[in-house]
Amino acid sequence: MTKIDIDFIGNEIADLTAYFEETGNVVAAWRVFALSRQHNRPIPDSVMLEVDRFATGIGAVAERAMQSSPDTPLYFTPEKLGALWRGDGGQNPADVLRRDWRDMKIGHEVWRRVESGEKVSAAIEAVADGSPRRNTEIVRKAWQKFRRDG
């Protein structure tokens, strides 16, 4: 039997790194960082810049805490942490990644069916009716996005 050497971890790191570089979605960068560390892979420079950005922000809070008067409260609120976490994105990066990743998988499934000979409309309906069941409009939009973005 022929051994197929597919680097799933390397592919996920590469895909998420490209996604992070295109969108600035910090959750993707942190997933790359975690995968790279867990699997002893090099961490892409763009991801290290994000890790450094976040660490610098947390470090600045620690410095303020160490240098402020013991009698003066210092508040590092969940809102401030969220703003630091999101960077310039301003949205919920985890949910954005979830939706984008879902759309990519849906688009790929439609593409796979079209490449196998199904008409686009039939492929969209089949994916919508599959498991999990989805709204046809969501599948159609995911397919359009997949075709546009590749």
Short mmCIF file of N, CA and C in Angstrom, two decimals:
data_model
loop_
_atom_site.label_atom_id
_atom_site.label_comp_id
_atom_site.label_asym_id
_atom_site.label_seq_id
_atom_site.Cartn_x
_atom_site.Cartn_y
_atom_site.Cartn_z
N MET A 1 0.84 -1.17 0.00
CA MET A 1 0.00 0.00 0.00
C MET A 1 0.89 1.24 0.00
N THR A 2 0.50 2.22 -0.79
CA THR A 2 1.25 3.46 -0.90
C THR A 2 0.95 4.35 0.28
N LYS A 3 2.01 4.87 0.86
CA LYS A 3 1.84 5.80 1.99
C LYS A 3 1.60 7.20 1.43
N ILE A 4 0.55 7.82 1.90
CA ILE A 4 0.25 9.19 1.50
C ILE A 4 0.78 10.09 2.60
N ASP A 5 1.67 10.97 2.23
CA ASP A 5 2.29 11.86 3.21
C ASP A 5 1.63 13.23 3.13
N ILE A 6 0.56 13.39 3.91
CA ILE A 6 -0.15 14.66 3.94
C ILE A 6 0.15 15.31 5.28
N ASP A 7 0.58 16.53 5.23
CA ASP A 7 0.94 17.26 6.45
C ASP A 7 -0.26 18.10 6.89
N PHE A 8 -1.18 17.48 7.60
CA PHE A 8 -2.40 18.17 8.02
C PHE A 8 -2.08 19.36 8.93
N ILE A 9 -1.15 19.18 9.85
CA ILE A 9 -0.80 20.26 10.77
C ILE A 9 -0.14 21.40 10.00
N GLY A 10 0.79 21.07 9.12
CA GLY A 10 1.44 22.10 8.31
C GLY A 10 0.46 22.84 7.42
N ASN A 11 -0.50 22.10 6.86
CA ASN A 11 -1.53 22.74 6.02
C ASN A 11 -2.41 23.67 6.84
N GLU A 12 -2.80 23.23 8.04
CA GLU A 12 -3.64 24.09 8.88
C GLU A 12 -2.87 25.34 9.30
N ILE A 13 -1.60 25.17 9.64
CA ILE A 13 -0.78 26.33 10.00
C ILE A 13 -0.69 27.30 8.82
N ALA A 14 -0.42 26.77 7.64
CA ALA A 14 -0.29 27.63 6.45
C ALA A 14 -1.62 28.33 6.12
N ASP A 15 -2.72 27.57 6.17
CA ASP A 15 -4.03 28.16 5.85
C ASP A 15 -4.42 29.24 6.85
N LEU A 16 -4.24 28.95 8.13
CA LEU A 16 -4.60 29.93 9.15
C LEU A 16 -3.67 31.14 9.14
N THR A 17 -2.41 30.93 8.82
CA THR A 17 -1.48 32.06 8.72
C THR A 17 -1.91 32.97 7.58
N ALA A 18 -2.23 32.40 6.44
CA ALA A 18 -2.70 33.20 5.30
C ALA A 18 -3.99 33.94 5.66
N TYR A 19 -4.90 33.24 6.33
CA TYR A 19 -6.16 33.85 6.75
C TYR A 19 -5.88 35.02 7.71
N PHE A 20 -5.01 34.82 8.68
CA PHE A 20 -4.65 35.89 9.62
C PHE A 20 -4.05 37.08 8.88
N GLU A 21 -3.14 36.82 7.97
CA GLU A 21 -2.48 37.90 7.24
C GLU A 21 -3.47 38.67 6.36
N GLU A 22 -4.48 37.99 5.84
CA GLU A 22 -5.49 38.66 5.01
C GLU A 22 -6.51 39.43 5.83
N THR A 23 -6.91 38.86 6.97
CA THR A 23 -8.02 39.43 7.72
C THR A 23 -7.63 40.13 9.01
N GLY A 24 -6.45 39.80 9.54
CA GLY A 24 -6.05 40.33 10.85
C GLY A 24 -6.76 39.65 12.00
N ASN A 25 -7.43 38.53 11.76
CA ASN A 25 -8.17 37.83 12.81
C ASN A 25 -7.20 37.19 13.79
N VAL A 26 -7.18 37.73 15.02
CA VAL A 26 -6.19 37.31 16.02
C VAL A 26 -6.42 35.88 16.50
N VAL A 27 -7.63 35.38 16.45
CA VAL A 27 -7.88 34.01 16.88
C VAL A 27 -7.13 33.04 15.97
N ALA A 28 -7.10 33.33 14.69
CA ALA A 28 -6.35 32.49 13.76
C ALA A 28 -4.86 32.51 14.10
N ALA A 29 -4.34 33.69 14.43
CA ALA A 29 -2.92 33.79 14.79
C ALA A 29 -2.61 32.97 16.03
N TRP A 30 -3.48 33.05 17.02
CA TRP A 30 -3.23 32.30 18.25
C TRP A 30 -3.38 30.80 18.03
N ARG A 31 -4.25 30.38 17.13
CA ARG A 31 -4.34 28.94 16.79
C ARG A 31 -3.05 28.49 16.12
N VAL A 32 -2.51 29.32 15.24
CA VAL A 32 -1.23 28.99 14.59
C VAL A 32 -0.14 28.89 15.64
N PHE A 33 -0.10 29.85 16.55
CA PHE A 33 0.90 29.84 17.62
C PHE A 33 0.81 28.55 18.43
N ALA A 34 -0.41 28.18 18.84
CA ALA A 34 -0.60 26.98 19.65
C ALA A 34 -0.20 25.72 18.87
N LEU A 35 -0.65 25.60 17.62
CA LEU A 35 -0.30 24.43 16.81
C LEU A 35 1.21 24.34 16.60
N SER A 36 1.82 25.48 16.32
CA SER A 36 3.27 25.49 16.08
C SER A 36 4.03 25.03 17.32
N ARG A 37 3.61 25.51 18.48
CA ARG A 37 4.28 25.11 19.73
C ARG A 37 4.02 23.64 20.04
N GLN A 38 2.77 23.19 19.88
CA GLN A 38 2.42 21.81 20.21
C GLN A 38 3.15 20.80 19.33
N HIS A 39 3.38 21.20 18.09
CA HIS A 39 3.96 20.26 17.12
C HIS A 39 5.39 20.62 16.74
N ASN A 40 6.00 21.47 17.55
CA ASN A 40 7.41 21.84 17.36
C ASN A 40 7.69 22.33 15.95
N ARG A 41 6.84 23.24 15.49
CA ARG A 41 6.98 23.84 14.16
C ARG A 41 7.44 25.28 14.32
N PRO A 42 8.07 25.83 13.30
CA PRO A 42 8.44 27.25 13.38
C PRO A 42 7.19 28.13 13.39
N ILE A 43 7.26 29.21 14.14
CA ILE A 43 6.14 30.14 14.25
C ILE A 43 6.34 31.23 13.20
N PRO A 44 5.36 31.43 12.32
CA PRO A 44 5.50 32.45 11.28
C PRO A 44 5.71 33.85 11.89
N ASP A 45 6.50 34.65 11.19
CA ASP A 45 6.83 36.00 11.69
C ASP A 45 5.59 36.84 11.97
N SER A 46 4.60 36.77 11.08
CA SER A 46 3.40 37.59 11.27
C SER A 46 2.68 37.20 12.56
N VAL A 47 2.69 35.92 12.87
CA VAL A 47 2.05 35.44 14.09
C VAL A 47 2.85 35.89 15.31
N MET A 48 4.16 35.83 15.23
CA MET A 48 4.99 36.29 16.36
C MET A 48 4.78 37.78 16.61
N LEU A 49 4.58 38.55 15.56
CA LEU A 49 4.30 39.97 15.75
C LEU A 49 3.00 40.17 16.52
N GLU A 50 1.98 39.34 16.25
CA GLU A 50 0.71 39.42 16.99
C GLU A 50 0.90 39.01 18.44
N VAL A 51 1.62 37.93 18.66
CA VAL A 51 1.88 37.48 20.04
C VAL A 51 2.63 38.57 20.80
N ASP A 52 3.61 39.16 20.16
CA ASP A 52 4.37 40.25 20.79
C ASP A 52 3.49 41.46 21.07
N ARG A 53 2.59 41.79 20.14
CA ARG A 53 1.70 42.94 20.33
C ARG A 53 0.84 42.73 21.57
N PHE A 54 0.25 41.56 21.69
CA PHE A 54 -0.62 41.27 22.82
C PHE A 54 0.18 41.23 24.12
N ALA A 55 1.33 40.56 24.10
CA ALA A 55 2.17 40.48 25.30
C ALA A 55 2.63 41.86 25.75
N THR A 56 2.94 42.73 24.81
CA THR A 56 3.35 44.10 25.14
C THR A 56 2.20 44.84 25.83
N GLY A 57 0.98 44.65 25.35
CA GLY A 57 -0.18 45.29 25.97
C GLY A 57 -0.41 44.80 27.39
N ILE A 58 -0.31 43.51 27.61
CA ILE A 58 -0.46 42.96 28.96
C ILE A 58 0.70 43.40 29.83
N GLY A 59 1.89 43.43 29.26
CA GLY A 59 3.07 43.90 30.01
C GLY A 59 2.93 45.34 30.46
N ALA A 60 2.31 46.17 29.63
CA ALA A 60 2.10 47.58 29.99
C ALA A 60 1.15 47.69 31.18
N VAL A 61 0.15 46.83 31.22
CA VAL A 61 -0.77 46.83 32.37
C VAL A 61 -0.01 46.42 33.63
N ALA A 62 0.82 45.40 33.51
CA ALA A 62 1.61 44.96 34.67
C ALA A 62 2.54 46.07 35.14
N GLU A 63 3.15 46.77 34.20
CA GLU A 63 4.04 47.87 34.57
C GLU A 63 3.28 48.97 35.31
N ARG A 64 2.10 49.33 34.80
CA ARG A 64 1.28 50.35 35.49
C ARG A 64 0.93 49.88 36.90
N ALA A 65 0.61 48.61 37.04
CA ALA A 65 0.24 48.06 38.35
C ALA A 65 1.42 48.15 39.32
N MET A 66 2.60 47.88 38.81
CA MET A 66 3.79 47.89 39.67
C MET A 66 4.21 49.31 40.03
N GLN A 67 3.88 50.28 39.20
CA GLN A 67 4.35 51.63 39.42
C GLN A 67 3.30 52.55 40.03
N SER A 68 2.08 52.09 40.14
CA SER A 68 1.05 52.96 40.70
C SER A 68 1.08 52.86 42.23
N SER A 69 0.49 53.84 42.83
CA SER A 69 0.42 53.91 44.28
C SER A 69 -0.39 52.73 44.80
N PRO A 70 0.05 52.13 45.91
CA PRO A 70 -0.72 51.01 46.46
C PRO A 70 -2.14 51.41 46.89
N ASP A 71 -2.34 52.69 47.11
CA ASP A 71 -3.66 53.15 47.54
C ASP A 71 -4.57 53.52 46.38
N THR A 72 -4.04 53.54 45.16
CA THR A 72 -4.83 53.92 44.00
C THR A 72 -5.22 52.66 43.24
N PRO A 73 -6.51 52.39 43.15
CA PRO A 73 -6.93 51.17 42.43
C PRO A 73 -6.60 51.26 40.93
N LEU A 74 -6.26 50.14 40.38
CA LEU A 74 -5.99 50.04 38.94
C LEU A 74 -6.99 49.04 38.38
N TYR A 75 -7.79 49.47 37.42
CA TYR A 75 -8.82 48.60 36.87
C TYR A 75 -8.44 48.17 35.46
N PHE A 76 -8.30 46.89 35.29
CA PHE A 76 -8.10 46.32 33.96
C PHE A 76 -9.37 45.53 33.67
N THR A 77 -10.30 46.18 33.03
CA THR A 77 -11.65 45.65 32.85
C THR A 77 -11.71 44.62 31.72
N PRO A 78 -12.72 43.80 31.74
CA PRO A 78 -12.91 42.87 30.62
C PRO A 78 -13.02 43.60 29.28
N GLU A 79 -13.59 44.81 29.30
CA GLU A 79 -13.70 45.59 28.05
C GLU A 79 -12.32 45.98 27.53
N LYS A 80 -11.43 46.39 28.44
CA LYS A 80 -10.07 46.76 28.03
C LYS A 80 -9.31 45.54 27.54
N LEU A 81 -9.48 44.42 28.21
CA LEU A 81 -8.83 43.19 27.76
C LEU A 81 -9.36 42.78 26.40
N GLY A 82 -10.68 42.90 26.23
CA GLY A 82 -11.28 42.56 24.93
C GLY A 82 -10.76 43.44 23.81
N ALA A 83 -10.61 44.74 24.08
CA ALA A 83 -10.08 45.65 23.07
C ALA A 83 -8.63 45.28 22.72
N LEU A 84 -7.85 44.93 23.73
CA LEU A 84 -6.47 44.52 23.49
C LEU A 84 -6.44 43.21 22.71
N TRP A 85 -7.28 42.28 23.07
CA TRP A 85 -7.36 40.98 22.40
C TRP A 85 -7.73 41.14 20.94
N ARG A 86 -8.74 41.96 20.65
CA ARG A 86 -9.23 42.09 19.28
C ARG A 86 -8.27 42.87 18.39
N GLY A 87 -7.40 43.66 18.97
CA GLY A 87 -6.53 44.47 18.15
C GLY A 87 -7.35 45.49 17.39
N ASP A 88 -7.08 45.63 16.12
CA ASP A 88 -7.79 46.61 15.30
C ASP A 88 -9.10 46.07 14.74
N GLY A 89 -9.38 44.78 14.96
CA GLY A 89 -10.57 44.16 14.36
C GLY A 89 -11.89 44.70 14.88
N GLY A 90 -11.98 44.91 16.18
CA GLY A 90 -13.19 45.46 16.77
C GLY A 90 -14.36 44.52 16.84
N GLN A 91 -14.28 43.34 16.26
CA GLN A 91 -15.38 42.38 16.28
C GLN A 91 -15.01 41.24 17.22
N ASN A 92 -15.88 40.27 17.28
CA ASN A 92 -15.60 39.05 18.02
C ASN A 92 -14.81 38.14 17.08
N PRO A 93 -13.48 38.09 17.21
CA PRO A 93 -12.68 37.35 16.23
C PRO A 93 -12.95 35.85 16.22
N ALA A 94 -13.35 35.28 17.36
CA ALA A 94 -13.63 33.84 17.38
C ALA A 94 -14.86 33.53 16.54
N ASP A 95 -15.90 34.33 16.65
CA ASP A 95 -17.11 34.08 15.88
C ASP A 95 -16.89 34.36 14.39
N VAL A 96 -16.11 35.37 14.09
CA VAL A 96 -15.79 35.66 12.68
C VAL A 96 -15.04 34.48 12.07
N LEU A 97 -14.06 33.93 12.80
CA LEU A 97 -13.31 32.77 12.31
C LEU A 97 -14.25 31.58 12.14
N ARG A 98 -15.15 31.37 13.09
CA ARG A 98 -16.09 30.25 13.01
C ARG A 98 -16.93 30.36 11.73
N ARG A 99 -17.47 31.55 11.47
CA ARG A 99 -18.30 31.72 10.27
C ARG A 99 -17.48 31.57 8.99
N ASP A 100 -16.31 32.19 8.95
CA ASP A 100 -15.48 32.10 7.75
C ASP A 100 -15.05 30.66 7.48
N TRP A 101 -14.68 29.94 8.54
CA TRP A 101 -14.24 28.55 8.38
C TRP A 101 -15.41 27.68 7.93
N ARG A 102 -16.59 27.93 8.51
CA ARG A 102 -17.80 27.21 8.09
C ARG A 102 -18.06 27.46 6.61
N ASP A 103 -18.00 28.71 6.18
CA ASP A 103 -18.27 29.05 4.79
C ASP A 103 -17.26 28.41 3.85
N MET A 104 -16.00 28.36 4.28
CA MET A 104 -14.97 27.74 3.45
C MET A 104 -15.26 26.25 3.28
N LYS A 105 -15.65 25.58 4.36
CA LYS A 105 -15.96 24.15 4.28
C LYS A 105 -17.19 23.90 3.40
N ILE A 106 -18.20 24.74 3.55
CA ILE A 106 -19.41 24.61 2.72
C ILE A 106 -19.05 24.83 1.25
N GLY A 107 -18.31 25.90 0.97
CA GLY A 107 -17.91 26.19 -0.41
C GLY A 107 -17.11 25.06 -1.02
N HIS A 108 -16.22 24.47 -0.22
CA HIS A 108 -15.41 23.36 -0.71
C HIS A 108 -16.28 22.14 -1.02
N GLU A 109 -17.27 21.90 -0.18
CA GLU A 109 -18.17 20.76 -0.42
C GLU A 109 -18.98 20.96 -1.70
N VAL A 110 -19.47 22.17 -1.93
CA VAL A 110 -20.18 22.44 -3.19
C VAL A 110 -19.23 22.25 -4.37
N TRP A 111 -18.01 22.79 -4.26
CA TRP A 111 -17.01 22.65 -5.32
C TRP A 111 -16.74 21.18 -5.63
N ARG A 112 -16.58 20.37 -4.57
CA ARG A 112 -16.29 18.95 -4.75
C ARG A 112 -17.42 18.27 -5.54
N ARG A 113 -18.65 18.62 -5.23
CA ARG A 113 -19.79 18.04 -5.92
C ARG A 113 -19.85 18.51 -7.39
N VAL A 114 -19.58 19.78 -7.61
CA VAL A 114 -19.58 20.32 -8.98
C VAL A 114 -18.48 19.66 -9.79
N GLU A 115 -17.31 19.50 -9.20
CA GLU A 115 -16.19 18.83 -9.89
C GLU A 115 -16.52 17.37 -10.21
N SER A 116 -17.42 16.78 -9.42
CA SER A 116 -17.83 15.39 -9.67
C SER A 116 -18.95 15.28 -10.70
N GLY A 117 -19.38 16.44 -11.22
CA GLY A 117 -20.36 16.41 -12.30
C GLY A 117 -21.75 16.94 -11.97
N GLU A 118 -22.01 17.28 -10.72
CA GLU A 118 -23.32 17.83 -10.38
C GLU A 118 -23.44 19.26 -10.88
N LYS A 119 -24.65 19.65 -11.20
CA LYS A 119 -24.90 21.05 -11.54
C LYS A 119 -24.80 21.85 -10.26
N VAL A 120 -24.45 23.12 -10.38
CA VAL A 120 -24.26 23.97 -9.21
C VAL A 120 -25.51 24.01 -8.35
N SER A 121 -26.66 24.21 -8.94
CA SER A 121 -27.89 24.31 -8.15
C SER A 121 -28.16 23.01 -7.39
N ALA A 122 -27.92 21.86 -8.03
CA ALA A 122 -28.12 20.57 -7.36
C ALA A 122 -27.11 20.38 -6.23
N ALA A 123 -25.88 20.80 -6.46
CA ALA A 123 -24.84 20.68 -5.43
C ALA A 123 -25.19 21.54 -4.22
N ILE A 124 -25.65 22.75 -4.48
CA ILE A 124 -26.05 23.65 -3.38
C ILE A 124 -27.19 23.03 -2.57
N GLU A 125 -28.19 22.51 -3.26
CA GLU A 125 -29.32 21.88 -2.57
C GLU A 125 -28.86 20.67 -1.76
N ALA A 126 -27.98 19.85 -2.34
CA ALA A 126 -27.51 18.65 -1.64
C ALA A 126 -26.74 19.02 -0.37
N VAL A 127 -25.91 20.03 -0.46
CA VAL A 127 -25.15 20.46 0.73
C VAL A 127 -26.09 21.04 1.77
N ALA A 128 -27.06 21.82 1.33
CA ALA A 128 -28.04 22.40 2.26
C ALA A 128 -28.85 21.31 2.96
N ASP A 129 -29.19 20.25 2.24
CA ASP A 129 -30.00 19.17 2.80
C ASP A 129 -29.17 18.15 3.59
N GLY A 130 -27.83 18.25 3.49
CA GLY A 130 -26.97 17.31 4.18
C GLY A 130 -26.93 17.56 5.68
N SER A 131 -25.97 16.90 6.31
CA SER A 131 -25.81 17.05 7.76
C SER A 131 -24.59 17.90 8.06
N PRO A 132 -24.71 18.93 8.83
CA PRO A 132 -25.95 19.46 9.40
C PRO A 132 -26.76 20.20 8.34
N ARG A 133 -28.06 20.17 8.51
CA ARG A 133 -28.96 20.84 7.57
C ARG A 133 -28.75 22.34 7.64
N ARG A 134 -28.69 22.98 6.46
CA ARG A 134 -28.43 24.43 6.40
C ARG A 134 -29.43 25.10 5.49
N ASN A 135 -29.56 26.38 5.70
CA ASN A 135 -30.39 27.21 4.83
C ASN A 135 -29.72 27.28 3.47
N THR A 136 -30.50 27.11 2.40
CA THR A 136 -29.95 27.13 1.04
C THR A 136 -29.25 28.45 0.73
N GLU A 137 -29.76 29.55 1.25
CA GLU A 137 -29.16 30.86 1.00
C GLU A 137 -27.76 30.95 1.62
N ILE A 138 -27.57 30.37 2.79
CA ILE A 138 -26.24 30.35 3.43
C ILE A 138 -25.27 29.56 2.55
N VAL A 139 -25.73 28.44 2.04
CA VAL A 139 -24.87 27.60 1.18
C VAL A 139 -24.55 28.34 -0.12
N ARG A 140 -25.54 28.98 -0.72
CA ARG A 140 -25.31 29.73 -1.96
C ARG A 140 -24.28 30.85 -1.74
N LYS A 141 -24.44 31.60 -0.66
CA LYS A 141 -23.49 32.69 -0.37
C LYS A 141 -22.09 32.15 -0.08
N ALA A 142 -22.03 31.03 0.63
CA ALA A 142 -20.72 30.42 0.91
C ALA A 142 -20.06 29.96 -0.39
N TRP A 143 -20.85 29.42 -1.30
CA TRP A 143 -20.34 28.99 -2.60
C TRP A 143 -19.81 30.18 -3.39
N GLN A 144 -20.57 31.28 -3.41
CA GLN A 144 -20.13 32.48 -4.13
C GLN A 144 -18.83 33.02 -3.54
N LYS A 145 -18.76 33.05 -2.22
CA LYS A 145 -17.55 33.53 -1.55
C LYS A 145 -16.37 32.62 -1.87
N PHE A 146 -16.59 31.31 -1.86
CA PHE A 146 -15.55 30.34 -2.18
C PHE A 146 -15.03 30.55 -3.59
N ARG A 147 -15.93 30.74 -4.53
CA ARG A 147 -15.54 30.96 -5.93
C ARG A 147 -14.76 32.27 -6.07
N ARG A 148 -15.20 33.29 -5.36
CA ARG A 148 -14.55 34.60 -5.44
C ARG A 148 -13.17 34.58 -4.79
N ASP A 149 -13.09 34.00 -3.61
CA ASP A 149 -11.85 34.06 -2.83
C ASP A 149 -10.93 32.86 -3.08
N GLY A 150 -11.49 31.80 -3.63
CA GLY A 150 -10.69 30.61 -3.89
C GLY A 150 -10.41 29.87 -2.66
#
